[in-house]
PDB file of C-alpha atoms in Angstrom:
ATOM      1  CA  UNK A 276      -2.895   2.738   0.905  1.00 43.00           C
ATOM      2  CA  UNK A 277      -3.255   1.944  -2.695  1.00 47.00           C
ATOM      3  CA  UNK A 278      -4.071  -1.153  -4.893  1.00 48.00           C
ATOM      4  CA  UNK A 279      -3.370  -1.789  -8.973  1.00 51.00           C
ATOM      5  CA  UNK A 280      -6.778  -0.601  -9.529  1.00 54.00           C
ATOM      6  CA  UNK A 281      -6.354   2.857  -7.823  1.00 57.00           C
ATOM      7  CA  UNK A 282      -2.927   2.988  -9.952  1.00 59.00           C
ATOM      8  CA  UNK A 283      -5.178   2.694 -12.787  1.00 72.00           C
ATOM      9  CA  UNK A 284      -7.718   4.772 -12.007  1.00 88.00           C
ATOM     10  CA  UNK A 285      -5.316   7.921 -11.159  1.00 90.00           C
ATOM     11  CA  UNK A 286      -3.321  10.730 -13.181  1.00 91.00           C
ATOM     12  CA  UNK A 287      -0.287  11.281 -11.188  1.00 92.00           C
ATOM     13  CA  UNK A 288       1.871  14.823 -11.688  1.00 92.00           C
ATOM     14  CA  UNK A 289       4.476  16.871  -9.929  1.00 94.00           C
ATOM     15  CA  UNK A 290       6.146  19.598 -10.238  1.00 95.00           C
ATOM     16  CA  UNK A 291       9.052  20.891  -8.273  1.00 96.00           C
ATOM     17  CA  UNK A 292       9.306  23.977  -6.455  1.00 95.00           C
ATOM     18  CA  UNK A 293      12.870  24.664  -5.776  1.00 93.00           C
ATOM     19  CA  UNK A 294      15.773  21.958  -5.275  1.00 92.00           C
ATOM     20  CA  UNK A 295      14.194  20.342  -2.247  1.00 94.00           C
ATOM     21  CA  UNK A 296      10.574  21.077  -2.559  1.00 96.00           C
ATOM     22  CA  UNK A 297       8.049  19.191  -4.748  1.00 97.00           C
ATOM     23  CA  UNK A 298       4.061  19.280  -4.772  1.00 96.00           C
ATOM     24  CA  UNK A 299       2.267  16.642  -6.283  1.00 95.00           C
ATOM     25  CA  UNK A 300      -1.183  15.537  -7.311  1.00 94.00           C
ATOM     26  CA  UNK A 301      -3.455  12.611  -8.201  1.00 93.00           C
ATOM     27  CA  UNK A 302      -6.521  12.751  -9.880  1.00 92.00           C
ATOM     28  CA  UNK A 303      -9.003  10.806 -10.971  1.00 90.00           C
ATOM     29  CA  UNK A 304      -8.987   9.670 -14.442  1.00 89.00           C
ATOM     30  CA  UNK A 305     -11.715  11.042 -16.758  1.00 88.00           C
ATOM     31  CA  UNK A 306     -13.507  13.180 -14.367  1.00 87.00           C
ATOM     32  CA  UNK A 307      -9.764  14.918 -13.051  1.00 85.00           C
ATOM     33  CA  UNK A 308     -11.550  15.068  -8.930  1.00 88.00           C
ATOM     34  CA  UNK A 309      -8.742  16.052  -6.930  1.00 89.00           C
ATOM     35  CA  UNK A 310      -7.431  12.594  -4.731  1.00 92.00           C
ATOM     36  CA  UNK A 311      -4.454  13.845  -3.320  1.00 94.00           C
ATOM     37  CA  UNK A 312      -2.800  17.228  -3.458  1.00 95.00           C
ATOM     38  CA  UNK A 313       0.570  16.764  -1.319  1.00 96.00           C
ATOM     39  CA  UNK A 314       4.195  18.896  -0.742  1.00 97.00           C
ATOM     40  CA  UNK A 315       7.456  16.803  -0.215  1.00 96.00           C
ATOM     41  CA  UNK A 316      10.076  18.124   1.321  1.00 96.00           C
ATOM     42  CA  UNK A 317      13.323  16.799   0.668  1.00 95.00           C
ATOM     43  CA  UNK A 318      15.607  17.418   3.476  1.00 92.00           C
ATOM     44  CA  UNK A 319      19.362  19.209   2.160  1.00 89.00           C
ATOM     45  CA  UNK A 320      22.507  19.279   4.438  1.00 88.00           C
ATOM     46  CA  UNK A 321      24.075  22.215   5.820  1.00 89.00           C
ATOM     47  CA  UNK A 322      23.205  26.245   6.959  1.00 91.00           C
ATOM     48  CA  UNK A 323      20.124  26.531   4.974  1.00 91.00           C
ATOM     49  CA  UNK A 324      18.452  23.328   6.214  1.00 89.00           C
ATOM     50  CA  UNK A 325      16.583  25.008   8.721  1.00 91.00           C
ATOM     51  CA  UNK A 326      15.206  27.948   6.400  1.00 93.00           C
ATOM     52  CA  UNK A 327      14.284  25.514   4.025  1.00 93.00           C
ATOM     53  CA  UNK A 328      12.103  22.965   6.467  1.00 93.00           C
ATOM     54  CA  UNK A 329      10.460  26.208   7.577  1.00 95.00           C
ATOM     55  CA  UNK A 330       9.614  26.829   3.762  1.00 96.00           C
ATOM     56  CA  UNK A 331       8.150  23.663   3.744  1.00 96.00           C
ATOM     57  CA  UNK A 332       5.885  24.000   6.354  1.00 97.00           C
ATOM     58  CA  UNK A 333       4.710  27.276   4.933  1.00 97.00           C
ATOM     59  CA  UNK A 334       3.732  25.721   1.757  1.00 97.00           C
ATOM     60  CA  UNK A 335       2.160  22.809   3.960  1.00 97.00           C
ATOM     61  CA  UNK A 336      -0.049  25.414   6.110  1.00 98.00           C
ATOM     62  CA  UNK A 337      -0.952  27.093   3.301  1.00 97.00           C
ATOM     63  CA  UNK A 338      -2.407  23.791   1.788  1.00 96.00           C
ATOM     64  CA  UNK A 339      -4.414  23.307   4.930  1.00 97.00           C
ATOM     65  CA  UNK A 340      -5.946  26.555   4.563  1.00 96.00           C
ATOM     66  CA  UNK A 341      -7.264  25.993   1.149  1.00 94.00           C
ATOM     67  CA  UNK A 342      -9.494  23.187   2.524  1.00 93.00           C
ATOM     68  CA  UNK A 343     -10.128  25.292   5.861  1.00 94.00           C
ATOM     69  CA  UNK A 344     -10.023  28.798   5.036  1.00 94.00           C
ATOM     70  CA  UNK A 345     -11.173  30.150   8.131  1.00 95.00           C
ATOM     71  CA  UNK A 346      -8.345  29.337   9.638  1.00 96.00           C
ATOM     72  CA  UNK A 347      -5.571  31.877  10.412  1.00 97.00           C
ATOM     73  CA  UNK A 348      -2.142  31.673   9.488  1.00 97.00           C
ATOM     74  CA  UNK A 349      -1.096  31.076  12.953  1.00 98.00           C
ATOM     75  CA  UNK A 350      -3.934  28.377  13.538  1.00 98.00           C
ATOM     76  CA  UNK A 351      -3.173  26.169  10.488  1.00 97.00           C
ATOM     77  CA  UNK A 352       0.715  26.284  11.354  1.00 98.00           C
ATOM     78  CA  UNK A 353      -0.466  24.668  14.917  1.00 98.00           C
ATOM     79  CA  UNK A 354      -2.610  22.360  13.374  1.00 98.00           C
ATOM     80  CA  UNK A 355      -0.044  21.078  11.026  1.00 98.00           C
ATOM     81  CA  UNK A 356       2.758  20.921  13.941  1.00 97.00           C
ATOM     82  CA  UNK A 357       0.060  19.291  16.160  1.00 97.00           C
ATOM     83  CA  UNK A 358       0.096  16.585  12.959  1.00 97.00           C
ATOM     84  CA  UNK A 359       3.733  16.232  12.435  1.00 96.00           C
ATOM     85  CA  UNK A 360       4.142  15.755  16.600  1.00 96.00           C
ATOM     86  CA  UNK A 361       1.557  13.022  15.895  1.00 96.00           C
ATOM     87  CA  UNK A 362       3.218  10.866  13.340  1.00 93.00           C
ATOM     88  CA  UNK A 363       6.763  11.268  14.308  1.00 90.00           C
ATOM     89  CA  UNK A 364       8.319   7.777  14.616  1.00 86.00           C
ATOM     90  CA  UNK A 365       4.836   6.404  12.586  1.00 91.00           C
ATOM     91  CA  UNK A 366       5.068   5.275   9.057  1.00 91.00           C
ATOM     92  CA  UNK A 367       2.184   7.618   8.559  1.00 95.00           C
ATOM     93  CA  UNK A 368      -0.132   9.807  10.773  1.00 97.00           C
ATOM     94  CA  UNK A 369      -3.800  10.396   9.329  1.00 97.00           C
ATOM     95  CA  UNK A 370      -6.688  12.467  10.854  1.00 96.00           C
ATOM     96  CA  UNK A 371      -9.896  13.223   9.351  1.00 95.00           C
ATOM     97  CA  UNK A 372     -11.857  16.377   9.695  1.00 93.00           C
ATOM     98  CA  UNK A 373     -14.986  16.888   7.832  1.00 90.00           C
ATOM     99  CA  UNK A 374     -15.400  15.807   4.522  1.00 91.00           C
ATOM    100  CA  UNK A 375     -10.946  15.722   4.091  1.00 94.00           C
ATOM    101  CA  UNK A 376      -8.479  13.545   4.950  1.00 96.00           C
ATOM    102  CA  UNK A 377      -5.137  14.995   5.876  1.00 97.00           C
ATOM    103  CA  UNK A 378      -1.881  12.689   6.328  1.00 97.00           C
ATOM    104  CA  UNK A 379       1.769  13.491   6.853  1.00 97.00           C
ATOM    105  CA  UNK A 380       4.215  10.812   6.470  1.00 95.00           C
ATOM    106  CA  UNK A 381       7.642  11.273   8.324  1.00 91.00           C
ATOM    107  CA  UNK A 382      10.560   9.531   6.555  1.00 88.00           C
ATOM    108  CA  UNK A 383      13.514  11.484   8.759  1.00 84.00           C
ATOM    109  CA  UNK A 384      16.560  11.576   6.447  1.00 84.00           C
ATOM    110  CA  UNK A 385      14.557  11.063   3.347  1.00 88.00           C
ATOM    111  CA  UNK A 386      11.482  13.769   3.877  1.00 92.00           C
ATOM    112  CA  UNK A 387       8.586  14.879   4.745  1.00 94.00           C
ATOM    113  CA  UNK A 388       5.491  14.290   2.826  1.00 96.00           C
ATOM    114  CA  UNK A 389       2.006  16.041   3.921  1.00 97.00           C
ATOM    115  CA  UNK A 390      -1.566  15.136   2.070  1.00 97.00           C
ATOM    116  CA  UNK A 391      -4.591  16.496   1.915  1.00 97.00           C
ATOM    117  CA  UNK A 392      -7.188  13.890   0.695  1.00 95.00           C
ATOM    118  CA  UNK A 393     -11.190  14.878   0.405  1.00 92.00           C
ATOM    119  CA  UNK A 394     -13.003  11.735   1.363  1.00 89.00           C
ATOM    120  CA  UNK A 395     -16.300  10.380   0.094  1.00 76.00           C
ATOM    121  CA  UNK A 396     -18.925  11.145   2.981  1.00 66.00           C
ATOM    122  CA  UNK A 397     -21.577   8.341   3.679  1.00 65.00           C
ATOM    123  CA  UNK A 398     -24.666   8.223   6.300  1.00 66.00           C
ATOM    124  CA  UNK A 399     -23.989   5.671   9.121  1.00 60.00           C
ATOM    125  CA  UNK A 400     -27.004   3.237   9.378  1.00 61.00           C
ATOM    126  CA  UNK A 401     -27.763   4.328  12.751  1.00 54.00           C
ATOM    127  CA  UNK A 402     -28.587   7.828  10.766  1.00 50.00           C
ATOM    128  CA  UNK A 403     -30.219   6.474   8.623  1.00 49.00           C
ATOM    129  CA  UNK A 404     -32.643   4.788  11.097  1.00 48.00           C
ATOM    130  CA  UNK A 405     -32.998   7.674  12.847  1.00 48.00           C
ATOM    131  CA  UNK A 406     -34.609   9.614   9.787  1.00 46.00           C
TER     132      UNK A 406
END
C-alpha cells in the first residue's frame, strides 16, 4: 500500500533476469535503506513454463534466505510455498516475521510477484509499562 508521498520518497529500479524474470527494488531516497527487494515472474506459454516457474521460485527462496540465513534450502522453499498456498485467490498475502515483512502477490495469468520488506520495529505500550 502506497501513497504520493511514499512515491516521492522512493528510488525505484529493475533489472531483468531473463525474458520472464525481473527483480526489483525501492529505496529510500537520500539514505538508499532497502524498502522493498522483490522477483516477478512473468508467466510464458508452452513446454518450458514449468521449468521456468520453478526458476522463479528458486530466485524467490533464495531471497528469503538472505533475510533468514539459517534456513536451509529445503526450509525456505516450504516457507515460500506455505506463502504462495496462503495468498492464492488474495490480491495479496503478507506475513511478518521479526523485524521483515514478506508479501507475495498472485496475479494468475499476469505473474507472480514476491517481497521482502524490513519493517520499522516499535515497543508496544504495554512494554513499555512493563519496564
Amino acid at each position: 500500500i502506497e501513497n504520493s508521498r511514499d512515491k516521492a520518497n522512493l528510488t525505484r529500479a529493475a533489472s531483468k533476469i531473463n525474458e520472464n524474470l525481473y527483480a526489483s527494488t525501492a529505496l529510500e531516497r537520500g539514505t538508499l535503506k532497502v524498502k522493498s527487494m522483490q522477483i516477478t515472474w512473468l508467466p510464458i506459454q508452452g513446454p518450458e513454463q514449468k521449468a521456468a516457474k520453478a526458476k522463479a521460485l528458486e530466485y524467490m527462496a533464495a531471497i528469503i534466505r538472505t533475510v533468514a540465513p539459517l534456513l536451509t534450502k529445503e526450509q525456505s522453499q516450504k516457507k515460500l510455498q506455505k506463502m504462495l498456498i496462503a495468498g492464492k485467490g488474495k490480491h495479496y498475502y503478507a506475513e511478518t516475521e521479526g523485524a521483515v515483512r514478506y508479501v507475495v502477490a498472485d496475479n494468475g495469468e499476469k505473474g507472480l510477484t514476491f517481497a521482502v520488506e524490513p519493517i520499522k520495529l516499535a515497543l508496544s505500550e504495554n512494554l513499555e509499562g512493563a519496564n
